[in-house]
PDB file of C-alpha atoms in Angstrom:
ATOM      1  CA  UNK A   1      10.841   0.362 -23.312  1.00  0.00           C
ATOM      2  CA  UNK A   2      14.505  -0.257 -22.833  1.00  0.00           C
ATOM      3  CA  UNK A   3      14.548  -1.803 -19.292  1.00  0.00           C
ATOM      4  CA  UNK A   4      12.569  -4.169 -17.054  1.00  0.00           C
ATOM      5  CA  UNK A   5      10.385  -2.519 -14.435  1.00  0.00           C
ATOM      6  CA  UNK A   6      11.543  -4.164 -11.260  1.00  0.00           C
ATOM      7  CA  UNK A   7      10.594  -3.757  -7.584  1.00  0.00           C
ATOM      8  CA  UNK A   8      13.102  -3.317  -4.644  1.00  0.00           C
ATOM      9  CA  UNK A   9      13.724  -6.090  -2.287  1.00  0.00           C
ATOM     10  CA  UNK A  10      12.799  -5.513   1.425  1.00  0.00           C
ATOM     11  CA  UNK A  11      15.741  -4.890   3.559  1.00  0.00           C
ATOM     12  CA  UNK A  12      16.028  -5.202   7.474  1.00  0.00           C
ATOM     13  CA  UNK A  13      18.884  -4.969   9.924  1.00  0.00           C
ATOM     14  CA  UNK A  14      17.695  -8.144  11.595  1.00  0.00           C
ATOM     15  CA  UNK A  15      14.394 -10.148  11.912  1.00  0.00           C
ATOM     16  CA  UNK A  16      12.766 -12.580  14.274  1.00  0.00           C
ATOM     17  CA  UNK A  17      11.675 -16.058  13.368  1.00  0.00           C
ATOM     18  CA  UNK A  18       7.949 -15.542  13.607  1.00  0.00           C
ATOM     19  CA  UNK A  19       8.009 -12.301  11.518  1.00  0.00           C
ATOM     20  CA  UNK A  20      10.208 -13.937   8.910  1.00  0.00           C
ATOM     21  CA  UNK A  21       8.017 -17.004   8.695  1.00  0.00           C
ATOM     22  CA  UNK A  22       4.675 -15.057   8.347  1.00  0.00           C
ATOM     23  CA  UNK A  23       5.939 -12.038   6.061  1.00  0.00           C
ATOM     24  CA  UNK A  24       8.585 -13.761   3.951  1.00  0.00           C
ATOM     25  CA  UNK A  25       9.090 -17.547   4.193  1.00  0.00           C
ATOM     26  CA  UNK A  26       5.429 -18.655   3.855  1.00  0.00           C
ATOM     27  CA  UNK A  27       4.340 -16.018   1.224  1.00  0.00           C
ATOM     28  CA  UNK A  28       7.669 -16.775  -0.763  1.00  0.00           C
ATOM     29  CA  UNK A  29       8.948 -13.134  -0.605  1.00  0.00           C
ATOM     30  CA  UNK A  30      12.522 -12.319  -0.995  1.00  0.00           C
ATOM     31  CA  UNK A  31      14.389 -10.398   1.731  1.00  0.00           C
ATOM     32  CA  UNK A  32      17.798  -8.896   2.459  1.00  0.00           C
ATOM     33  CA  UNK A  33      18.972  -9.233   6.087  1.00  0.00           C
ATOM     34  CA  UNK A  34      21.859  -6.993   6.718  1.00  0.00           C
ATOM     35  CA  UNK A  35      23.324  -8.318  10.061  1.00  0.00           C
ATOM     36  CA  UNK A  36      22.590 -11.947   9.946  1.00  0.00           C
ATOM     37  CA  UNK A  37      26.353 -12.786   9.162  1.00  0.00           C
ATOM     38  CA  UNK A  38      27.963 -10.208  11.361  1.00  0.00           C
ATOM     39  CA  UNK A  39      28.902 -12.701  14.017  1.00  0.00           C
ATOM     40  CA  UNK A  40      30.323 -15.166  11.434  1.00  0.00           C
ATOM     41  CA  UNK A  41      34.139 -15.850  11.864  1.00  0.00           C
ATOM     42  CA  UNK A  42      34.020 -16.374   8.118  1.00  0.00           C
ATOM     43  CA  UNK A  43      33.230 -12.734   7.374  1.00  0.00           C
ATOM     44  CA  UNK A  44      36.638 -11.503   8.335  1.00  0.00           C
ATOM     45  CA  UNK A  45      38.662 -14.663   8.292  1.00  0.00           C
ATOM     46  CA  UNK A  46      37.972 -15.804   4.739  1.00  0.00           C
ATOM     47  CA  UNK A  47      40.192 -13.480   2.717  1.00  0.00           C
ATOM     48  CA  UNK A  48      41.649 -14.448  -0.656  1.00  0.00           C
ATOM     49  CA  UNK A  49      44.980 -14.798   1.182  1.00  0.00           C
ATOM     50  CA  UNK A  50      43.358 -17.193   3.656  1.00  0.00           C
ATOM     51  CA  UNK A  51      42.188 -19.507   0.915  1.00  0.00           C
ATOM     52  CA  UNK A  52      45.377 -19.466  -1.019  1.00  0.00           C
ATOM     53  CA  UNK A  53      47.607 -20.082   2.086  1.00  0.00           C
ATOM     54  CA  UNK A  54      45.478 -22.565   3.947  1.00  0.00           C
ATOM     55  CA  UNK A  55      43.727 -24.485   1.187  1.00  0.00           C
ATOM     56  CA  UNK A  56      45.643 -23.562  -2.005  1.00  0.00           C
ATOM     57  CA  UNK A  57      46.587 -27.092  -2.831  1.00  0.00           C
ATOM     58  CA  UNK A  58      42.982 -28.220  -3.259  1.00  0.00           C
ATOM     59  CA  UNK A  59      41.944 -28.988  -6.872  1.00  0.00           C
ATOM     60  CA  UNK A  60      38.659 -27.335  -7.745  1.00  0.00           C
ATOM     61  CA  UNK A  61      36.171 -27.496 -10.673  1.00  0.00           C
ATOM     62  CA  UNK A  62      35.718 -24.249 -12.461  1.00  0.00           C
ATOM     63  CA  UNK A  63      33.059 -23.400 -15.016  1.00  0.00           C
ATOM     64  CA  UNK A  64      32.904 -20.892 -17.896  1.00  0.00           C
ATOM     65  CA  UNK A  65      30.205 -19.862 -20.411  1.00  0.00           C
ATOM     66  CA  UNK A  66      30.092 -23.296 -22.074  1.00  0.00           C
ATOM     67  CA  UNK A  67      28.312 -24.733 -18.962  1.00  0.00           C
ATOM     68  CA  UNK A  68      24.972 -23.477 -20.611  1.00  0.00           C
ATOM     69  CA  UNK A  69      25.934 -24.218 -24.217  1.00  0.00           C
ATOM     70  CA  UNK A  70      25.146 -27.317 -26.132  1.00  0.00           C
ATOM     71  CA  UNK A  71      28.082 -29.827 -26.334  1.00  0.00           C
ATOM     72  CA  UNK A  72      30.480 -31.669 -24.063  1.00  0.00           C
ATOM     73  CA  UNK A  73      30.770 -29.010 -21.338  1.00  0.00           C
ATOM     74  CA  UNK A  74      26.976 -28.701 -21.013  1.00  0.00           C
ATOM     75  CA  UNK A  75      26.153 -28.677 -17.210  1.00  0.00           C
ATOM     76  CA  UNK A  76      29.785 -29.749 -16.351  1.00  0.00           C
ATOM     77  CA  UNK A  77      32.912 -28.081 -15.372  1.00  0.00           C
ATOM     78  CA  UNK A  78      35.433 -26.687 -17.937  1.00  0.00           C
ATOM     79  CA  UNK A  79      38.644 -27.541 -16.059  1.00  0.00           C
ATOM     80  CA  UNK A  80      40.362 -28.295 -12.752  1.00  0.00           C
ATOM     81  CA  UNK A  81      42.662 -25.696 -11.061  1.00  0.00           C
ATOM     82  CA  UNK A  82      44.496 -25.514  -7.783  1.00  0.00           C
ATOM     83  CA  UNK A  83      42.499 -23.352  -5.483  1.00  0.00           C
ATOM     84  CA  UNK A  84      45.286 -20.758  -5.105  1.00  0.00           C
ATOM     85  CA  UNK A  85      45.573 -20.369  -8.931  1.00  0.00           C
ATOM     86  CA  UNK A  86      41.754 -20.025  -9.229  1.00  0.00           C
ATOM     87  CA  UNK A  87      41.641 -17.367  -6.429  1.00  0.00           C
ATOM     88  CA  UNK A  88      44.411 -15.483  -8.216  1.00  0.00           C
ATOM     89  CA  UNK A  89      42.439 -15.514 -11.370  1.00  0.00           C
ATOM     90  CA  UNK A  90      39.243 -14.322  -9.797  1.00  0.00           C
ATOM     91  CA  UNK A  91      40.754 -11.281  -7.847  1.00  0.00           C
ATOM     92  CA  UNK A  92      43.139 -10.138 -10.380  1.00  0.00           C
ATOM     93  CA  UNK A  93      41.434 -10.716 -13.856  1.00  0.00           C
ATOM     94  CA  UNK A  94      37.990 -10.536 -15.521  1.00  0.00           C
ATOM     95  CA  UNK A  95      38.168 -14.094 -16.661  1.00  0.00           C
ATOM     96  CA  UNK A  96      34.703 -15.682 -16.874  1.00  0.00           C
ATOM     97  CA  UNK A  97      35.735 -18.570 -14.607  1.00  0.00           C
ATOM     98  CA  UNK A  98      33.216 -19.254 -12.073  1.00  0.00           C
ATOM     99  CA  UNK A  99      33.040 -21.874  -9.184  1.00  0.00           C
ATOM    100  CA  UNK A 100      29.703 -22.710  -7.857  1.00  0.00           C
ATOM    101  CA  UNK A 101      28.051 -25.354  -5.584  1.00  0.00           C
ATOM    102  CA  UNK A 102      31.386 -25.961  -3.953  1.00  0.00           C
ATOM    103  CA  UNK A 103      30.324 -28.058  -0.809  1.00  0.00           C
ATOM    104  CA  UNK A 104      32.620 -26.941   1.955  1.00  0.00           C
ATOM    105  CA  UNK A 105      30.984 -29.570   4.270  1.00  0.00           C
ATOM    106  CA  UNK A 106      32.525 -32.293   2.113  1.00  0.00           C
ATOM    107  CA  UNK A 107      35.551 -30.584   0.701  1.00  0.00           C
ATOM    108  CA  UNK A 108      36.927 -28.471   3.543  1.00  0.00           C
ATOM    109  CA  UNK A 109      34.626 -29.452   6.513  1.00  0.00           C
ATOM    110  CA  UNK A 110      36.460 -27.301   9.067  1.00  0.00           C
ATOM    111  CA  UNK A 111      35.232 -24.237   7.300  1.00  0.00           C
ATOM    112  CA  UNK A 112      31.692 -24.943   8.514  1.00  0.00           C
ATOM    113  CA  UNK A 113      32.894 -23.991  12.036  1.00  0.00           C
ATOM    114  CA  UNK A 114      33.161 -20.447  10.684  1.00  0.00           C
ATOM    115  CA  UNK A 115      29.460 -20.128  10.049  1.00  0.00           C
ATOM    116  CA  UNK A 116      26.737 -19.533  12.520  1.00  0.00           C
ATOM    117  CA  UNK A 117      23.467 -21.195  11.291  1.00  0.00           C
ATOM    118  CA  UNK A 118      20.558 -18.828  11.675  1.00  0.00           C
ATOM    119  CA  UNK A 119      17.380 -20.000  13.544  1.00  0.00           C
ATOM    120  CA  UNK A 120      15.023 -18.528  11.062  1.00  0.00           C
ATOM    121  CA  UNK A 121      13.914 -21.884   9.803  1.00  0.00           C
ATOM    122  CA  UNK A 122      14.049 -25.360  11.407  1.00  0.00           C
ATOM    123  CA  UNK A 123      15.457 -27.300   8.534  1.00  0.00           C
ATOM    124  CA  UNK A 124      18.668 -25.591   7.175  1.00  0.00           C
ATOM    125  CA  UNK A 125      20.899 -28.419   5.913  1.00  0.00           C
ATOM    126  CA  UNK A 126      24.292 -28.653   7.488  1.00  0.00           C
ATOM    127  CA  UNK A 127      25.445 -31.058   4.850  1.00  0.00           C
ATOM    128  CA  UNK A 128      25.105 -28.977   1.753  1.00  0.00           C
ATOM    129  CA  UNK A 129      26.910 -25.628   2.385  1.00  0.00           C
ATOM    130  CA  UNK A 130      27.846 -24.266  -0.997  1.00  0.00           C
ATOM    131  CA  UNK A 131      30.356 -21.548  -1.970  1.00  0.00           C
ATOM    132  CA  UNK A 132      30.163 -19.580  -5.103  1.00  0.00           C
ATOM    133  CA  UNK A 133      33.108 -17.505  -6.713  1.00  0.00           C
ATOM    134  CA  UNK A 134      33.383 -15.203  -9.664  1.00  0.00           C
ATOM    135  CA  UNK A 135      35.430 -12.647 -11.213  1.00  0.00           C
ATOM    136  CA  UNK A 136      34.428  -8.971 -11.792  1.00  0.00           C
ATOM    137  CA  UNK A 137      31.943  -8.914 -14.535  1.00  0.00           C
ATOM    138  CA  UNK A 138      31.006 -12.644 -14.217  1.00  0.00           C
ATOM    139  CA  UNK A 139      27.370 -13.503 -14.824  1.00  0.00           C
ATOM    140  CA  UNK A 140      25.451 -16.421 -13.495  1.00  0.00           C
ATOM    141  CA  UNK A 141      22.632 -16.746 -15.996  1.00  0.00           C
ATOM    142  CA  UNK A 142      18.858 -16.793 -15.134  1.00  0.00           C
ATOM    143  CA  UNK A 143      17.879 -20.037 -13.510  1.00  0.00           C
ATOM    144  CA  UNK A 144      15.935 -21.519 -10.523  1.00  0.00           C
ATOM    145  CA  UNK A 145      17.402 -24.069  -8.150  1.00  0.00           C
ATOM    146  CA  UNK A 146      16.519 -27.546  -9.580  1.00  0.00           C
ATOM    147  CA  UNK A 147      15.744 -29.028  -6.103  1.00  0.00           C
ATOM    148  CA  UNK A 148      13.324 -26.134  -5.257  1.00  0.00           C
ATOM    149  CA  UNK A 149      15.112 -25.365  -2.003  1.00  0.00           C
ATOM    150  CA  UNK A 150      14.940 -22.109  -0.117  1.00  0.00           C
ATOM    151  CA  UNK A 151      18.298 -20.358  -0.109  1.00  0.00           C
ATOM    152  CA  UNK A 152      20.083 -17.954   2.279  1.00  0.00           C
ATOM    153  CA  UNK A 153      22.848 -16.349   0.127  1.00  0.00           C
ATOM    154  CA  UNK A 154      25.575 -14.369   1.989  1.00  0.00           C
ATOM    155  CA  UNK A 155      28.099 -12.137   0.254  1.00  0.00           C
ATOM    156  CA  UNK A 156      31.416 -12.600   2.021  1.00  0.00           C
ATOM    157  CA  UNK A 157      33.636 -10.658  -0.416  1.00  0.00           C
ATOM    158  CA  UNK A 158      32.715  -8.196  -3.130  1.00  0.00           C
ATOM    159  CA  UNK A 159      29.323  -6.845  -4.237  1.00  0.00           C
ATOM    160  CA  UNK A 160      26.831  -8.313  -6.722  1.00  0.00           C
ATOM    161  CA  UNK A 161      23.577  -7.361  -8.396  1.00  0.00           C
ATOM    162  CA  UNK A 162      20.846 -10.008  -8.300  1.00  0.00           C
ATOM    163  CA  UNK A 163      17.611 -10.082 -10.427  1.00  0.00           C
ATOM    164  CA  UNK A 164      14.847 -12.262  -8.991  1.00  0.00           C
ATOM    165  CA  UNK A 165      11.566 -13.468 -10.423  1.00  0.00           C
ATOM    166  CA  UNK A 166       8.877 -15.771  -8.861  1.00  0.00           C
ATOM    167  CA  UNK A 167       8.615 -19.352 -10.345  1.00  0.00           C
ATOM    168  CA  UNK A 168       5.205 -18.245 -11.803  1.00  0.00           C
ATOM    169  CA  UNK A 169       7.070 -15.871 -14.200  1.00  0.00           C
ATOM    170  CA  UNK A 170       8.645 -18.880 -16.107  1.00  0.00           C
ATOM    171  CA  UNK A 171       6.597 -18.196 -19.177  1.00  0.00           C
ATOM    172  CA  UNK A 172       7.530 -14.456 -19.264  1.00  0.00           C
ATOM    173  CA  UNK A 173      11.083 -15.444 -18.848  1.00  0.00           C
ATOM    174  CA  UNK A 174      10.801 -17.774 -21.768  1.00  0.00           C
ATOM    175  CA  UNK A 175      12.056 -20.907 -19.860  1.00  0.00           C
ATOM    176  CA  UNK A 176      13.686 -23.550 -21.930  1.00  0.00           C
ATOM    177  CA  UNK A 177      11.782 -26.859 -21.637  1.00  0.00           C
ATOM    178  CA  UNK A 178      13.299 -29.756 -19.644  1.00  0.00           C
ATOM    179  CA  UNK A 179      15.674 -27.225 -17.847  1.00  0.00           C
ATOM    180  CA  UNK A 180      15.685 -24.791 -14.998  1.00  0.00           C
ATOM    181  CA  UNK A 181      17.224 -22.101 -17.267  1.00  0.00           C
ATOM    182  CA  UNK A 182      16.249 -19.039 -19.276  1.00  0.00           C
ATOM    183  CA  UNK A 183      18.484 -17.350 -21.785  1.00  0.00           C
ATOM    184  CA  UNK A 184      17.104 -13.924 -21.535  1.00  0.00           C
ATOM    185  CA  UNK A 185      19.400 -11.013 -20.763  1.00  0.00           C
ATOM    186  CA  UNK A 186      17.591  -8.988 -17.991  1.00  0.00           C
ATOM    187  CA  UNK A 187      20.435  -6.459 -18.028  1.00  0.00           C
ATOM    188  CA  UNK A 188      19.917  -5.586 -21.640  1.00  0.00           C
ATOM    189  CA  UNK A 189      16.454  -7.099 -22.430  1.00  0.00           C
ATOM    190  CA  UNK A 190      15.468  -7.875 -26.093  1.00  0.00           C
ATOM    191  CA  UNK A 191      11.790  -7.331 -26.039  1.00  0.00           C
ATOM    192  CA  UNK A 192      11.415  -8.318 -29.783  1.00  0.00           C
ATOM    193  CA  UNK A 193      12.999 -11.753 -29.297  1.00  0.00           C
ATOM    194  CA  UNK A 194      11.538 -12.264 -25.880  1.00  0.00           C
ATOM    195  CA  UNK A 195       8.344 -10.423 -25.614  1.00  0.00           C
ATOM    196  CA  UNK A 196       7.331 -12.028 -22.446  1.00  0.00           C
ATOM    197  CA  UNK A 197       9.837  -9.677 -20.680  1.00  0.00           C
ATOM    198  CA  UNK A 198       7.435  -6.768 -21.188  1.00  0.00           C
ATOM    199  CA  UNK A 199       5.100  -8.475 -18.543  1.00  0.00           C
ATOM    200  CA  UNK A 200       7.810  -9.933 -16.376  1.00  0.00           C
ATOM    201  CA  UNK A 201       7.408  -8.882 -12.678  1.00  0.00           C
ATOM    202  CA  UNK A 202      10.439  -9.345 -10.496  1.00  0.00           C
ATOM    203  CA  UNK A 203      13.029  -7.629  -8.226  1.00  0.00           C
ATOM    204  CA  UNK A 204      16.525  -6.178  -8.455  1.00  0.00           C
ATOM    205  CA  UNK A 205      18.718  -5.838  -5.546  1.00  0.00           C
ATOM    206  CA  UNK A 206      22.500  -5.049  -4.866  1.00  0.00           C
ATOM    207  CA  UNK A 207      24.185  -7.127  -2.294  1.00  0.00           C
ATOM    208  CA  UNK A 208      27.109  -5.648  -0.278  1.00  0.00           C
ATOM    209  CA  UNK A 209      29.745  -7.555   1.763  1.00  0.00           C
ATOM    210  CA  UNK A 210      27.854  -9.264   4.676  1.00  0.00           C
ATOM    211  CA  UNK A 211      24.322  -8.976   3.295  1.00  0.00           C
ATOM    212  CA  UNK A 212      22.362 -12.085   3.197  1.00  0.00           C
ATOM    213  CA  UNK A 213      19.614 -12.553   0.529  1.00  0.00           C
ATOM    214  CA  UNK A 214      16.671 -14.957   1.190  1.00  0.00           C
ATOM    215  CA  UNK A 215      15.796 -16.459  -2.183  1.00  0.00           C
ATOM    216  CA  UNK A 216      12.480 -18.355  -1.758  1.00  0.00           C
ATOM    217  CA  UNK A 217      11.923 -21.736  -3.287  1.00  0.00           C
ATOM    218  CA  UNK A 218      11.575 -21.845  -7.064  1.00  0.00           C
ATOM    219  CA  UNK A 219      12.600 -18.121  -7.570  1.00  0.00           C
ATOM    220  CA  UNK A 220      14.431 -17.404 -10.702  1.00  0.00           C
ATOM    221  CA  UNK A 221      17.720 -15.552 -10.104  1.00  0.00           C
ATOM    222  CA  UNK A 222      20.449 -13.908 -12.129  1.00  0.00           C
ATOM    223  CA  UNK A 223      23.756 -12.845 -10.523  1.00  0.00           C
ATOM    224  CA  UNK A 224      26.075 -10.143 -11.780  1.00  0.00           C
ATOM    225  CA  UNK A 225      29.428  -9.792 -10.051  1.00  0.00           C
ATOM    226  CA  UNK A 226      30.054  -6.018  -9.797  1.00  0.00           C
ATOM    227  CA  UNK A 227      33.499  -6.877  -8.170  1.00  0.00           C
ATOM    228  CA  UNK A 228      35.407 -10.126  -7.893  1.00  0.00           C
ATOM    229  CA  UNK A 229      33.861 -12.068  -5.021  1.00  0.00           C
ATOM    230  CA  UNK A 230      32.557 -15.058  -3.236  1.00  0.00           C
ATOM    231  CA  UNK A 231      29.516 -15.921  -1.183  1.00  0.00           C
ATOM    232  CA  UNK A 232      28.096 -18.833   0.624  1.00  0.00           C
ATOM    233  CA  UNK A 233      24.539 -20.372   0.440  1.00  0.00           C
ATOM    234  CA  UNK A 234      22.755 -22.114   3.231  1.00  0.00           C
ATOM    235  CA  UNK A 235      19.739 -24.258   1.959  1.00  0.00           C
ATOM    236  CA  UNK A 236      16.461 -25.204   3.303  1.00  0.00           C
ATOM    237  CA  UNK A 237      14.467 -27.996   1.697  1.00  0.00           C
ATOM    238  CA  UNK A 238      11.034 -27.264   0.470  1.00  0.00           C
ATOM    239  CA  UNK A 239       8.558 -27.988   3.384  1.00  0.00           C
ATOM    240  CA  UNK A 240       5.558 -28.943   1.254  1.00  0.00           C
ATOM    241  CA  UNK A 241       4.882 -32.255  -0.366  1.00  0.00           C
ATOM    242  CA  UNK A 242       4.162 -30.632  -3.737  1.00  0.00           C
ATOM    243  CA  UNK A 243       7.468 -28.735  -3.522  1.00  0.00           C
ATOM    244  CA  UNK A 244       9.414 -31.918  -2.569  1.00  0.00           C
ATOM    245  CA  UNK A 245       7.872 -33.868  -5.437  1.00  0.00           C
ATOM    246  CA  UNK A 246       8.650 -30.958  -7.827  1.00  0.00           C
ATOM    247  CA  UNK A 247      12.256 -31.074  -6.867  1.00  0.00           C
ATOM    248  CA  UNK A 248      12.521 -34.855  -7.101  1.00  0.00           C
ATOM    249  CA  UNK A 249      10.920 -34.779 -10.543  1.00  0.00           C
ATOM    250  CA  UNK A 250      13.356 -32.033 -11.717  1.00  0.00           C
ATOM    251  CA  UNK A 251      16.264 -34.065 -10.559  1.00  0.00           C
ATOM    252  CA  UNK A 252      15.359 -37.522 -11.482  1.00  0.00           C
ATOM    253  CA  UNK A 253      13.382 -37.130 -14.628  1.00  0.00           C
ATOM    254  CA  UNK A 254      13.646 -33.553 -16.191  1.00  0.00           C
ATOM    255  CA  UNK A 255      17.380 -33.202 -15.817  1.00  0.00           C
ATOM    256  CA  UNK A 256      18.108 -36.759 -16.854  1.00  0.00           C
ATOM    257  CA  UNK A 257      16.123 -36.170 -20.097  1.00  0.00           C
ATOM    258  CA  UNK A 258      17.893 -32.964 -20.893  1.00  0.00           C
ATOM    259  CA  UNK A 259      21.480 -34.495 -20.329  1.00  0.00           C
ATOM    260  CA  UNK A 260      20.598 -37.534 -22.335  1.00  0.00           C
ATOM    261  CA  UNK A 261      19.212 -35.684 -25.345  1.00  0.00           C
ATOM    262  CA  UNK A 262      22.316 -33.397 -25.185  1.00  0.00           C
ATOM    263  CA  UNK A 263      24.679 -36.372 -25.621  1.00  0.00           C
ATOM    264  CA  UNK A 264      22.471 -37.759 -28.418  1.00  0.00           C
ATOM    265  CA  UNK A 265      22.034 -34.529 -30.440  1.00  0.00           C
ATOM    266  CA  UNK A 266      23.478 -31.473 -28.722  1.00  0.00           C
ATOM    267  CA  UNK A 267      22.705 -28.887 -31.348  1.00  0.00           C
ATOM    268  CA  UNK A 268      19.530 -30.303 -32.445  1.00  0.00           C
ATOM    269  CA  UNK A 269      18.132 -30.644 -28.950  1.00  0.00           C
ATOM    270  CA  UNK A 270      19.191 -27.101 -27.889  1.00  0.00           C
ATOM    271  CA  UNK A 271      17.748 -25.618 -31.050  1.00  0.00           C
ATOM    272  CA  UNK A 272      14.394 -27.392 -30.320  1.00  0.00           C
ATOM    273  CA  UNK A 273      14.345 -26.076 -26.693  1.00  0.00           C
ATOM    274  CA  UNK A 274      15.047 -22.546 -28.033  1.00  0.00           C
ATOM    275  CA  UNK A 275      12.181 -22.873 -30.524  1.00  0.00           C
ATOM    276  CA  UNK A 276       9.785 -23.934 -27.763  1.00  0.00           C
ATOM    277  CA  UNK A 277      10.858 -21.053 -25.483  1.00  0.00           C
ATOM    278  CA  UNK A 278      10.442 -18.422 -28.233  1.00  0.00           C
ATOM    279  CA  UNK A 279       6.813 -19.732 -28.930  1.00  0.00           C
ATOM    280  CA  UNK A 280       5.751 -19.050 -25.390  1.00  0.00           C
ATOM    281  CA  UNK A 281       4.549 -15.538 -26.453  1.00  0.00           C
TER     282      UNK A 281
END
């Protein structure tokens, strides 16, 4: 066995709210919607040149692999760059410098006017509209969103491959305790080190420019940038009391413990989490 056995994600040109709710939203099943963003001004307007010329002076936080490693940069940015310099780095190199959770609502609010919010759910946030950037070959390692939101992720430039797993697969993915992260490599799985991967059940999908991927609440996801690119994510809070409570616990308790212990003993804490994850099977 050299690769994971993964299902394909359903794909539709478009979908009505009732069908989406009953077939995907309530059962927490991922979906690719091909035409959801075709009417967005952002799809054609937001070119690399546009960001450089119109917003190039903005200072942005960028991240590298140290984001998930024990130490001073754990869960924090690596450095600040002018937006124009960062865009140049993304489109012309293979540097592992990513930008994520860049909230255009607060940073460049006029950009929100270039998005058409879909009516597939009633609770899409218009205050947290996040952009994600990455160079060709960049990887956003396996994780689930800490607040347990539903996400509509639209590729605006470049293609990417996405691996998805339901939250219930946490044990098979060898989740690190007190985190929403896994350190398995689903592209090149090590079944000896992470034997749970043999039983892991998930999906694999390639997103092209203009595609929107619905990522249900709690789903693990791993992104690989096939090309330099960027995307936008619209978020919908978990509608259940249990889901809301889970997100609050993750943010206010789990994450705080993890960050505190990383400050006290970075390597010792990381090693302990690794040991616990490897003992899951």
